[in-house]
PDB file of C-alpha atoms and ligand atoms in Angstrom:
ATOM      1  CA  UNK A1247       5.552  18.355 -20.978  1.00 40.00           C
ATOM      2  CA  UNK A1248       6.612  22.002 -20.948  1.00 41.00           C
ATOM      3  CA  UNK A1249       8.247  23.504 -17.939  1.00 46.00           C
ATOM      4  CA  UNK A1250       5.449  25.701 -16.720  1.00 46.00           C
ATOM      5  CA  UNK A1251       3.215  22.533 -16.907  1.00 57.00           C
ATOM      6  CA  UNK A1252       5.911  20.559 -14.781  1.00 86.00           C
ATOM      7  CA  UNK A1253       5.827  23.199 -11.979  1.00 91.00           C
ATOM      8  CA  UNK A1254       2.162  23.111 -11.859  1.00 94.00           C
ATOM      9  CA  UNK A1255       2.050  19.507 -11.542  1.00 95.00           C
ATOM     10  CA  UNK A1256       4.950  19.625  -9.014  1.00 96.00           C
ATOM     11  CA  UNK A1257       2.847  22.123  -6.963  1.00 97.00           C
ATOM     12  CA  UNK A1258      -0.355  20.001  -7.094  1.00 96.00           C
ATOM     13  CA  UNK A1259       1.676  16.933  -5.849  1.00 96.00           C
ATOM     14  CA  UNK A1260       3.635  18.618  -3.164  1.00 97.00           C
ATOM     15  CA  UNK A1261       1.781  17.813   0.004  1.00 97.00           C
ATOM     16  CA  UNK A1262       3.242  19.628   3.331  1.00 97.00           C
ATOM     17  CA  UNK A1263       2.521  16.076   5.218  1.00 97.00           C
ATOM     18  CA  UNK A1264       5.037  14.355   3.001  1.00 98.00           C
ATOM     19  CA  UNK A1265       8.337  16.447   2.578  1.00 98.00           C
ATOM     20  CA  UNK A1266      10.337  13.427   1.654  1.00 98.00           C
ATOM     21  CA  UNK A1267       7.866  12.541  -1.343  1.00 98.00           C
ATOM     22  CA  UNK A1268       8.236  16.152  -2.330  1.00 97.00           C
ATOM     23  CA  UNK A1269      11.781  15.355  -3.719  1.00 97.00           C
ATOM     24  CA  UNK A1270      10.492  12.815  -6.104  1.00 97.00           C
ATOM     25  CA  UNK A1271       9.626  13.349  -9.670  1.00 97.00           C
ATOM     26  CA  UNK A1272       5.799  13.966  -9.887  1.00 97.00           C
ATOM     27  CA  UNK A1273       5.558  12.434 -13.466  1.00 96.00           C
ATOM     28  CA  UNK A1274       7.505   9.488 -12.270  1.00 97.00           C
ATOM     29  CA  UNK A1275       5.080   9.033  -9.298  1.00 97.00           C
ATOM     30  CA  UNK A1276       2.161   9.186 -11.845  1.00 96.00           C
ATOM     31  CA  UNK A1277       3.607   7.124 -14.467  1.00 96.00           C
ATOM     32  CA  UNK A1278       4.273   4.328 -11.960  1.00 97.00           C
ATOM     33  CA  UNK A1279       1.211   4.503  -9.763  1.00 95.00           C
ATOM     34  CA  UNK A1280      -1.111   1.594  -9.257  1.00 94.00           C
ATOM     35  CA  UNK A1281      -2.851   3.089  -6.207  1.00 89.00           C
ATOM     36  CA  UNK A1282      -3.374   6.443  -4.546  1.00 90.00           C
ATOM     37  CA  UNK A1283       0.579   7.069  -4.543  1.00 95.00           C
ATOM     38  CA  UNK A1284       2.592   4.554  -2.979  1.00 98.00           C
ATOM     39  CA  UNK A1285       5.388   7.191  -2.298  1.00 98.00           C
ATOM     40  CA  UNK A1286       3.010   9.327  -0.090  1.00 98.00           C
ATOM     41  CA  UNK A1287       1.769   6.177   1.624  1.00 98.00           C
ATOM     42  CA  UNK A1288       5.166   4.634   2.024  1.00 98.00           C
ATOM     43  CA  UNK A1289       6.463   7.981   3.849  1.00 98.00           C
ATOM     44  CA  UNK A1290       3.377   8.011   6.103  1.00 98.00           C
ATOM     45  CA  UNK A1291       3.992   4.293   7.110  1.00 98.00           C
ATOM     46  CA  UNK A1292       7.634   4.984   7.745  1.00 98.00           C
ATOM     47  CA  UNK A1293       6.778   7.763  10.289  1.00 98.00           C
ATOM     48  CA  UNK A1294       5.931   4.831  12.477  1.00 98.00           C
ATOM     49  CA  UNK A1295       8.711   2.351  11.765  1.00 98.00           C
ATOM     50  CA  UNK A1296      12.251   2.588  12.542  1.00 98.00           C
ATOM     51  CA  UNK A1297      14.379   1.406   9.342  1.00 98.00           C
ATOM     52  CA  UNK A1298      18.163   1.495   9.603  1.00 98.00           C
ATOM     53  CA  UNK A1299      20.682   1.238   6.946  1.00 98.00           C
ATOM     54  CA  UNK A1300      21.662  -2.346   5.846  1.00 98.00           C
ATOM     55  CA  UNK A1301      18.261  -3.810   7.238  1.00 98.00           C
ATOM     56  CA  UNK A1302      16.478  -6.492   4.853  1.00 99.00           C
ATOM     57  CA  UNK A1303      13.142  -5.435   4.052  1.00 99.00           C
ATOM     58  CA  UNK A1304      10.481  -7.298   2.174  1.00 99.00           C
ATOM     59  CA  UNK A1305       8.494  -4.969   0.193  1.00 99.00           C
ATOM     60  CA  UNK A1306       5.275  -7.289  -0.680  1.00 99.00           C
ATOM     61  CA  UNK A1307       3.138  -6.279  -3.265  1.00 98.00           C
ATOM     62  CA  UNK A1308       5.331  -3.719  -4.372  1.00 98.00           C
ATOM     63  CA  UNK A1309       3.785  -2.992  -7.694  1.00 98.00           C
ATOM     64  CA  UNK A1310       6.021  -0.910  -9.825  1.00 98.00           C
ATOM     65  CA  UNK A1311       8.642  -0.753  -7.005  1.00 98.00           C
ATOM     66  CA  UNK A1312       8.173   2.942  -6.060  1.00 98.00           C
ATOM     67  CA  UNK A1313       7.787   2.150  -2.522  1.00 98.00           C
ATOM     68  CA  UNK A1314      10.997  -0.309  -2.714  1.00 99.00           C
ATOM     69  CA  UNK A1315      12.964   2.883  -4.224  1.00 98.00           C
ATOM     70  CA  UNK A1316      11.802   5.211  -1.611  1.00 98.00           C
ATOM     71  CA  UNK A1317      12.800   2.869   0.955  1.00 98.00           C
ATOM     72  CA  UNK A1318      16.262   2.197  -0.372  1.00 98.00           C
ATOM     73  CA  UNK A1319      16.949   5.888  -1.010  1.00 98.00           C
ATOM     74  CA  UNK A1320      15.484   7.388   2.093  1.00 98.00           C
ATOM     75  CA  UNK A1321      16.776   4.690   4.659  1.00 98.00           C
ATOM     76  CA  UNK A1322      19.494   2.918   3.016  1.00 98.00           C
ATOM     77  CA  UNK A1323      17.909  -0.321   3.521  1.00 99.00           C
ATOM     78  CA  UNK A1324      18.208  -3.499   1.203  1.00 99.00           C
ATOM     79  CA  UNK A1325      14.693  -4.310  -0.266  1.00 99.00           C
ATOM     80  CA  UNK A1326      13.401  -7.396  -1.903  1.00 99.00           C
ATOM     81  CA  UNK A1327      10.544  -5.884  -4.184  1.00 99.00           C
ATOM     82  CA  UNK A1328       8.116  -8.727  -4.402  1.00 98.00           C
ATOM     83  CA  UNK A1329       4.922  -8.623  -6.748  1.00 98.00           C
ATOM     84  CA  UNK A1330       2.617 -10.875  -8.446  1.00 98.00           C
ATOM     85  CA  UNK A1331       1.257  -8.908 -11.390  1.00 98.00           C
ATOM     86  CA  UNK A1332       4.287  -6.791 -12.250  1.00 98.00           C
ATOM     87  CA  UNK A1333       7.131  -8.512 -13.945  1.00 98.00           C
ATOM     88  CA  UNK A1334      10.527  -8.446 -12.177  1.00 98.00           C
ATOM     89  CA  UNK A1335      12.382  -7.562 -15.224  1.00 98.00           C
ATOM     90  CA  UNK A1336      10.211  -4.604 -15.643  1.00 98.00           C
ATOM     91  CA  UNK A1337      10.828  -3.569 -11.909  1.00 98.00           C
ATOM     92  CA  UNK A1338      14.649  -4.234 -12.511  1.00 98.00           C
ATOM     93  CA  UNK A1339      14.587  -1.576 -15.313  1.00 98.00           C
ATOM     94  CA  UNK A1340      13.033   0.839 -13.031  1.00 98.00           C
ATOM     95  CA  UNK A1341      15.383   0.009 -10.145  1.00 98.00           C
ATOM     96  CA  UNK A1342      18.244   0.262 -12.404  1.00 98.00           C
ATOM     97  CA  UNK A1343      17.146   3.801 -13.671  1.00 98.00           C
ATOM     98  CA  UNK A1344      17.131   4.926  -9.942  1.00 98.00           C
ATOM     99  CA  UNK A1345      20.584   3.774  -9.470  1.00 98.00           C
ATOM    100  CA  UNK A1346      19.733   1.254  -6.762  1.00 98.00           C
ATOM    101  CA  UNK A1347      20.399  -2.119  -8.503  1.00 98.00           C
ATOM    102  CA  UNK A1348      22.728  -3.175  -5.780  1.00 98.00           C
ATOM    103  CA  UNK A1349      20.297  -2.551  -2.919  1.00 98.00           C
ATOM    104  CA  UNK A1350      16.840  -3.672  -4.507  1.00 99.00           C
ATOM    105  CA  UNK A1351      16.248  -7.164  -5.667  1.00 98.00           C
ATOM    106  CA  UNK A1352      12.862  -7.614  -7.719  1.00 98.00           C
ATOM    107  CA  UNK A1353      11.262 -10.807  -7.965  1.00 98.00           C
ATOM    108  CA  UNK A1354       7.908 -12.296  -9.139  1.00 98.00           C
ATOM    109  CA  UNK A1355       6.010 -14.133  -6.364  1.00 98.00           C
ATOM    110  CA  UNK A1356       2.723 -15.035  -5.026  1.00 98.00           C
ATOM    111  CA  UNK A1357       2.289 -13.934  -1.362  1.00 98.00           C
ATOM    112  CA  UNK A1358       1.455 -17.385  -0.232  1.00 97.00           C
ATOM    113  CA  UNK A1359       4.570 -19.020  -1.887  1.00 97.00           C
ATOM    114  CA  UNK A1360       7.464 -16.799  -0.707  1.00 98.00           C
ATOM    115  CA  UNK A1361      10.721 -17.983  -1.675  1.00 98.00           C
ATOM    116  CA  UNK A1362      12.876 -16.949   1.346  1.00 98.00           C
ATOM    117  CA  UNK A1363      14.484 -18.471   4.084  1.00 96.00           C
ATOM    118  CA  UNK A1364      12.923 -18.518   7.487  1.00 95.00           C
ATOM    119  CA  UNK A1365      13.865 -15.638   9.914  1.00 95.00           C
ATOM    120  CA  UNK A1366      15.691 -13.728   6.818  1.00 98.00           C
ATOM    121  CA  UNK A1367      14.031 -10.166   7.064  1.00 98.00           C
ATOM    122  CA  UNK A1368      14.355  -7.434   9.611  1.00 98.00           C
ATOM    123  CA  UNK A1369      11.102  -5.712   8.350  1.00 99.00           C
ATOM    124  CA  UNK A1370       8.094  -6.251   6.186  1.00 99.00           C
ATOM    125  CA  UNK A1371       6.133  -3.604   4.609  1.00 98.00           C
ATOM    126  CA  UNK A1372       3.039  -3.676   2.257  1.00 98.00           C
ATOM    127  CA  UNK A1373       1.609  -0.624   0.711  1.00 98.00           C
ATOM    128  CA  UNK A1374      -1.943  -0.874  -0.903  1.00 98.00           C
ATOM    129  CA  UNK A1375      -1.533  -4.452  -1.374  1.00 98.00           C
ATOM    130  CA  UNK A1376      -1.992  -6.473   1.802  1.00 98.00           C
ATOM    131  CA  UNK A1377      -5.885  -6.355   1.516  1.00 97.00           C
ATOM    132  CA  UNK A1378      -5.585  -8.610  -1.629  1.00 96.00           C
ATOM    133  CA  UNK A1379      -4.276 -11.652   0.354  1.00 97.00           C
ATOM    134  CA  UNK A1380      -3.617 -10.674   4.105  1.00 98.00           C
ATOM    135  CA  UNK A1381      -7.291 -10.999   5.247  1.00 97.00           C
ATOM    136  CA  UNK A1382      -7.051 -14.671   5.493  1.00 96.00           C
ATOM    137  CA  UNK A1383      -6.870 -15.703   8.983  1.00 96.00           C
ATOM    138  CA  UNK A1384      -3.898 -17.859   8.561  1.00 95.00           C
ATOM    139  CA  UNK A1385      -1.827 -15.449   6.473  1.00 97.00           C
ATOM    140  CA  UNK A1386      -0.211 -13.831   9.227  1.00 97.00           C
ATOM    141  CA  UNK A1387       1.142 -16.736  10.731  1.00 95.00           C
ATOM    142  CA  UNK A1388       2.619 -17.703   7.439  1.00 95.00           C
ATOM    143  CA  UNK A1389       4.172 -14.574   6.674  1.00 97.00           C
ATOM    144  CA  UNK A1390       6.096 -14.229   9.874  1.00 96.00           C
ATOM    145  CA  UNK A1391       8.025 -17.222   9.524  1.00 95.00           C
ATOM    146  CA  UNK A1392      10.233 -15.201   7.005  1.00 97.00           C
ATOM    147  CA  UNK A1393      10.776 -12.673   9.698  1.00 97.00           C
ATOM    148  CA  UNK A1394      13.591 -12.446  12.608  1.00 96.00           C
ATOM    149  CA  UNK A1395      12.170 -12.285  16.020  1.00 95.00           C
ATOM    150  CA  UNK A1396      11.390  -8.851  16.744  1.00 97.00           C
ATOM    151  CA  UNK A1397      11.224  -7.696  13.135  1.00 98.00           C
ATOM    152  CA  UNK A1398       9.146  -4.745  12.227  1.00 98.00           C
ATOM    153  CA  UNK A1399       5.939  -5.116  10.310  1.00 98.00           C
ATOM    154  CA  UNK A1400       3.907  -2.143   8.605  1.00 98.00           C
ATOM    155  CA  UNK A1401       1.169  -1.850   6.100  1.00 98.00           C
ATOM    156  CA  UNK A1402      -0.987   0.804   4.624  1.00 98.00           C
ATOM    157  CA  UNK A1403      -4.199  -0.189   2.984  1.00 98.00           C
ATOM    158  CA  UNK A1404      -7.332   1.389   1.508  1.00 97.00           C
ATOM    159  CA  UNK A1405      -9.806   0.762   4.278  1.00 97.00           C
ATOM    160  CA  UNK A1406     -13.403   1.675   5.596  1.00 97.00           C
ATOM    161  CA  UNK A1407     -13.631   4.617   8.055  1.00 98.00           C
ATOM    162  CA  UNK A1408     -16.526   2.936   9.888  1.00 98.00           C
ATOM    163  CA  UNK A1409     -18.303  -0.442   9.438  1.00 97.00           C
ATOM    164  CA  UNK A1410     -20.720  -0.396   6.510  1.00 95.00           C
ATOM    165  CA  UNK A1411     -24.383   0.654   7.062  1.00 95.00           C
ATOM    166  CA  UNK A1412     -27.169  -1.014   4.814  1.00 93.00           C
ATOM    167  CA  UNK A1413     -28.509   0.076   2.344  1.00 93.00           C
ATOM    168  CA  UNK A1414     -25.162   0.940   1.009  1.00 91.00           C
ATOM    169  CA  UNK A1415     -25.174   4.594  -0.433  1.00 92.00           C
ATOM    170  CA  UNK A1416     -26.065   4.536  -4.233  1.00 90.00           C
ATOM    171  CA  UNK A1417     -22.518   5.629  -5.041  1.00 90.00           C
ATOM    172  CA  UNK A1418     -21.168   2.342  -4.048  1.00 86.00           C
ATOM    173  CA  UNK A1419     -22.889   0.617  -6.716  1.00 83.00           C
ATOM    174  CA  UNK A1420     -23.913   3.269  -9.217  1.00 85.00           C
ATOM    175  CA  UNK A1421     -22.685   2.783 -12.879  1.00 81.00           C
ATOM    176  CA  UNK A1422     -20.945   6.093 -14.021  1.00 82.00           C
ATOM    177  CA  UNK A1423     -21.221   7.597 -17.345  1.00 80.00           C
ATOM    178  CA  UNK A1424     -18.335   5.360 -18.699  1.00 80.00           C
ATOM    179  CA  UNK A1425     -20.236   2.378 -17.111  1.00 81.00           C
ATOM    180  CA  UNK A1426     -17.453   1.781 -14.515  1.00 84.00           C
ATOM    181  CA  UNK A1427     -18.432   0.924 -10.796  1.00 86.00           C
ATOM    182  CA  UNK A1428     -16.132   1.574  -8.009  1.00 86.00           C
ATOM    183  CA  UNK A1429     -17.497  -0.821  -5.300  1.00 84.00           C
ATOM    184  CA  UNK A1430     -16.326  -3.853  -7.209  1.00 84.00           C
ATOM    185  CA  UNK A1431     -16.534  -6.724  -4.621  1.00 82.00           C
ATOM    186  CA  UNK A1432     -13.568  -8.236  -6.326  1.00 80.00           C
ATOM    187  CA  UNK A1433     -11.562  -5.160  -5.520  1.00 80.00           C
ATOM    188  CA  UNK A1434     -13.153  -3.366  -2.376  1.00 88.00           C
ATOM    189  CA  UNK A1435     -14.715  -6.621  -0.758  1.00 90.00           C
ATOM    190  CA  UNK A1436     -11.687  -6.795   1.374  1.00 95.00           C
ATOM    191  CA  UNK A1437     -11.918  -3.171   2.594  1.00 96.00           C
ATOM    192  CA  UNK A1438     -12.383  -3.286   6.538  1.00 98.00           C
ATOM    193  CA  UNK A1439     -12.110  -0.778   9.399  1.00 98.00           C
ATOM    194  CA  UNK A1440      -8.948  -0.095  11.403  1.00 98.00           C
ATOM    195  CA  UNK A1441     -10.569  -2.044  14.371  1.00 98.00           C
ATOM    196  CA  UNK A1442     -11.231  -4.969  12.152  1.00 98.00           C
ATOM    197  CA  UNK A1443      -7.403  -4.927  11.136  1.00 98.00           C
ATOM    198  CA  UNK A1444      -6.083  -4.344  14.413  1.00 98.00           C
ATOM    199  CA  UNK A1445      -8.176  -7.452  15.882  1.00 98.00           C
ATOM    200  CA  UNK A1446      -7.185  -9.408  12.600  1.00 98.00           C
ATOM    201  CA  UNK A1447      -3.650  -9.265  13.798  1.00 98.00           C
ATOM    202  CA  UNK A1448      -3.967  -8.918  17.698  1.00 97.00           C
ATOM    203  CA  UNK A1449      -5.764 -12.135  17.883  1.00 96.00           C
ATOM    204  CA  UNK A1450      -2.850 -14.140  16.585  1.00 95.00           C
ATOM    205  CA  UNK A1451      -0.793 -13.167  19.432  1.00 94.00           C
ATOM    206  CA  UNK A1452       2.208 -12.889  17.346  1.00 96.00           C
ATOM    207  CA  UNK A1453       2.546  -9.124  16.840  1.00 97.00           C
ATOM    208  CA  UNK A1454       2.808  -6.409  19.387  1.00 97.00           C
ATOM    209  CA  UNK A1455       0.830  -3.521  17.593  1.00 98.00           C
ATOM    210  CA  UNK A1456       2.500  -0.285  18.036  1.00 98.00           C
ATOM    211  CA  UNK A1457       0.104   1.666  15.702  1.00 98.00           C
ATOM    212  CA  UNK A1458      -3.190   1.450  14.358  1.00 98.00           C
ATOM    213  CA  UNK A1459      -4.654   4.722  12.770  1.00 98.00           C
ATOM    214  CA  UNK A1460      -6.391   6.198   9.871  1.00 98.00           C
ATOM    215  CA  UNK A1461      -4.714   8.627   7.866  1.00 98.00           C
ATOM    216  CA  UNK A1462      -5.895  12.148   8.471  1.00 96.00           C
ATOM    217  CA  UNK A1463      -7.585  13.585   5.037  1.00 96.00           C
ATOM    218  CA  UNK A1464      -6.554  10.308   3.396  1.00 97.00           C
ATOM    219  CA  UNK A1465      -9.666  10.431   1.117  1.00 98.00           C
ATOM    220  CA  UNK A1466      -8.605  13.828  -0.060  1.00 98.00           C
ATOM    221  CA  UNK A1467      -5.274  12.569  -1.171  1.00 97.00           C
ATOM    222  CA  UNK A1468      -6.910   9.785  -2.850  1.00 97.00           C
ATOM    223  CA  UNK A1469      -9.266  12.008  -4.804  1.00 97.00           C
ATOM    224  CA  UNK A1470      -6.446  14.607  -5.525  1.00 97.00           C
ATOM    225  CA  UNK A1471      -4.668  11.963  -7.601  1.00 96.00           C
ATOM    226  CA  UNK A1472      -7.653  10.876  -9.345  1.00 95.00           C
ATOM    227  CA  UNK A1473      -8.247  14.499 -10.413  1.00 96.00           C
ATOM    228  CA  UNK A1474      -4.853  14.871 -11.453  1.00 96.00           C
ATOM    229  CA  UNK A1475      -5.091  11.741 -13.560  1.00 95.00           C
ATOM    230  CA  UNK A1476      -8.393  12.832 -14.914  1.00 95.00           C
ATOM    231  CA  UNK A1477      -6.946  16.374 -15.919  1.00 95.00           C
ATOM    232  CA  UNK A1478      -3.924  14.469 -17.646  1.00 94.00           C
ATOM    233  CA  UNK A1479      -5.844  11.687 -19.328  1.00 92.00           C
ATOM    234  CA  UNK A1480      -4.458   8.976 -17.247  1.00 92.00           C
ATOM    235  CA  UNK A1481      -7.555   7.525 -15.607  1.00 88.00           C
ATOM    236  CA  UNK A1482      -7.138   3.675 -15.985  1.00 80.00           C
ATOM    237  CA  UNK A1483     -10.212   2.464 -14.526  1.00 79.00           C
ATOM    238  CA  UNK A1484     -12.782   5.200 -15.570  1.00 83.00           C
ATOM    239  CA  UNK A1485     -14.333   7.917 -13.390  1.00 90.00           C
ATOM    240  CA  UNK A1486     -16.163   5.819 -10.813  1.00 90.00           C
ATOM    241  CA  UNK A1487     -13.519   5.859  -8.254  1.00 91.00           C
ATOM    242  CA  UNK A1488     -13.201   9.671  -8.453  1.00 93.00           C
ATOM    243  CA  UNK A1489     -16.960  10.293  -8.291  1.00 93.00           C
ATOM    244  CA  UNK A1490     -17.457   8.010  -5.553  1.00 93.00           C
ATOM    245  CA  UNK A1491     -14.772   9.455  -3.386  1.00 95.00           C
ATOM    246  CA  UNK A1492     -16.185  12.798  -4.211  1.00 96.00           C
ATOM    247  CA  UNK A1493     -19.776  11.698  -3.254  1.00 95.00           C
ATOM    248  CA  UNK A1494     -18.415   9.825  -0.014  1.00 96.00           C
ATOM    249  CA  UNK A1495     -16.238  12.775   1.436  1.00 97.00           C
ATOM    250  CA  UNK A1496     -14.380  10.353   3.647  1.00 97.00           C
ATOM    251  CA  UNK A1497     -17.476   8.782   5.323  1.00 97.00           C
ATOM    252  CA  UNK A1498     -16.307   5.370   4.295  1.00 97.00           C
ATOM    253  CA  UNK A1499     -13.163   5.520   2.347  1.00 97.00           C
ATOM    254  CA  UNK A1500      -9.732   6.328   3.257  1.00 98.00           C
ATOM    255  CA  UNK A1501      -6.361   4.671   4.507  1.00 98.00           C
ATOM    256  CA  UNK A1502      -5.209   2.793   7.700  1.00 98.00           C
ATOM    257  CA  UNK A1503      -1.757   1.983   8.868  1.00 98.00           C
ATOM    258  CA  UNK A1504      -0.994  -0.954  11.014  1.00 98.00           C
ATOM    259  CA  UNK A1505       2.469  -1.170  12.268  1.00 98.00           C
ATOM    260  CA  UNK A1506       4.162  -3.395  15.159  1.00 98.00           C
ATOM    261  CA  UNK A1507       6.847  -5.885  15.710  1.00 98.00           C
ATOM    262  CA  UNK A1508       6.864  -9.652  15.532  1.00 97.00           C
ATOM    263  CA  UNK A1509       7.243 -11.089  19.293  1.00 95.00           C
ATOM    264  CA  UNK A1510      10.575 -12.313  20.047  1.00 93.00           C
ATOM    265  CA  UNK A1511       9.297 -15.544  21.605  1.00 90.00           C
ATOM    266  CA  UNK A1512       7.147 -16.925  19.106  1.00 84.00           C
ATOM    267  CA  UNK A1513       7.197 -20.584  18.313  1.00 75.00           C
ATOM    268  CA  UNK A1514       9.543 -21.960  15.557  1.00 78.00           C
ATOM    269  CA  UNK A1515       8.614 -21.605  12.008  1.00 72.00           C
ATOM    270  CA  UNK A1516       5.422 -23.704  11.445  1.00 67.00           C
ATOM    271  CA  UNK A1517       3.574 -24.395   8.246  1.00 69.00           C
ATOM    272  CA  UNK A1518       0.387 -26.332   7.483  1.00 64.00           C
ATOM    273  CA  UNK A1519       1.289 -29.809   5.941  1.00 62.00           C
TER     274      UNK A1519
HETATM  275  C1  SAM B2026      -3.016  -1.793  -6.023  1.00 92.65           C
HETATM  276  S1  SAM B2026      -1.578  -2.494  -6.430  1.00 92.65           S
HETATM  277  C2  SAM B2026      -0.459  -1.597  -5.507  1.00 92.65           C
HETATM  278  C3  SAM B2026       1.082  -1.727  -5.906  1.00 92.65           C
HETATM  279  C4  SAM B2026       1.916  -0.877  -5.410  1.00 92.65           C
HETATM  280  N1  SAM B2026       2.087  -1.367  -3.835  1.00 92.65           N
HETATM  281  C5  SAM B2026       1.581   0.444  -5.187  1.00 92.65           C
HETATM  282  O1  SAM B2026       1.027   0.994  -4.263  1.00 92.65           O
HETATM  283  O2  SAM B2026       1.519   1.417  -6.217  1.00 92.65           O
HETATM  284  C6  SAM B2026      -1.739  -4.209  -5.659  1.00 92.65           C
HETATM  285  C7  SAM B2026      -0.521  -5.119  -5.640  1.00 92.65           C
HETATM  286  O3  SAM B2026      -0.662  -5.998  -4.838  1.00 92.65           O
HETATM  287  C8  SAM B2026      -0.043  -7.351  -5.768  1.00 92.65           C
HETATM  288  N2  SAM B2026      -0.645  -8.439  -5.292  1.00 92.65           N
HETATM  289  C9  SAM B2026      -1.942  -8.691  -5.459  1.00 92.65           C
HETATM  290  N3  SAM B2026      -2.157 -10.041  -4.784  1.00 92.65           N
HETATM  291  C10 SAM B2026      -0.999 -10.542  -4.464  1.00 92.65           C
HETATM  292  C11 SAM B2026      -0.665 -11.815  -4.300  1.00 92.65           C
HETATM  293  N4  SAM B2026      -1.432 -12.938  -3.981  1.00 92.65           N
HETATM  294  N5  SAM B2026       0.712 -12.084  -4.161  1.00 92.65           N
HETATM  295  C12 SAM B2026       1.576 -11.048  -4.276  1.00 92.65           C
HETATM  296  N6  SAM B2026       1.321  -9.817  -4.605  1.00 92.65           N
HETATM  297  C13 SAM B2026      -0.153  -9.540  -4.791  1.00 92.65           C
HETATM  298  C14 SAM B2026      -0.379  -7.048  -6.981  1.00 92.65           C
HETATM  299  O4  SAM B2026       0.661  -7.657  -7.816  1.00 92.65           O
HETATM  300  C15 SAM B2026      -0.395  -5.386  -7.114  1.00 92.65           C
HETATM  301  O5  SAM B2026       1.181  -4.935  -7.551  1.00 92.65           O
END
């Protein structure tokens, strides 16, 4: 890539809302993205969290660990970078390349079989991943076992901006020229509204919710990344996602963040037999 190209990419990926992210190499963000930019989304989440140096943070569903690297670098926290699909060794290499091997600990784990001691973490975050496992009504009460009383909790997830109305718009199910379909129920079937997620946590009575909101223009950031990937021949799943976002114009698709803290007086860790 020549330097002219470099600076054009830098300009496209520099969003005024995310000044910390602007310091990160845009090619690195593209090479490691598994969702519509974990670095931007993590910065947005951290606006409503209060992470302090030395805290132990679980980054659940960290993918290629860009969010973990961002957390360690920006806030000086220690991060356990946990993921199912991405090998821990691959993440270790990325973490070492970032010079953060003493601060970030990669591991492969399934979100329902976390290998940690009870009350270990000061905070848990999850970026573009919690909807793969966290819609289970019993999941939050399992996850909190690993958190200290009062620990911070924050997630960002692709979501619905309003409840679905039927019939669904044709761009949900249309097969695009390359035969890809965006609204694959195996991927998008766990998209919900902000109110849904808020209630999903609130009803457990385990968490005090401090923030539950949608990202302004989130769909535009998502589309921007799809367009940048298109221009650079980096689309992994075909053009359906890009075309559906364009057709949708933020009516249904975007991001929400949910942040809060674990109540201090919850019962002792409890697991189903
Ligand atoms: C769309 S990717 C996002 C990865 C990364 N957070 C990012 O934003 O680039 C979703 C991630 O969730 C993780 N994931 C899905 N189901 C999981 C499970 N049951 N346990 C642990 N991680 C899971 C996958 O391994 C994957 O890396």
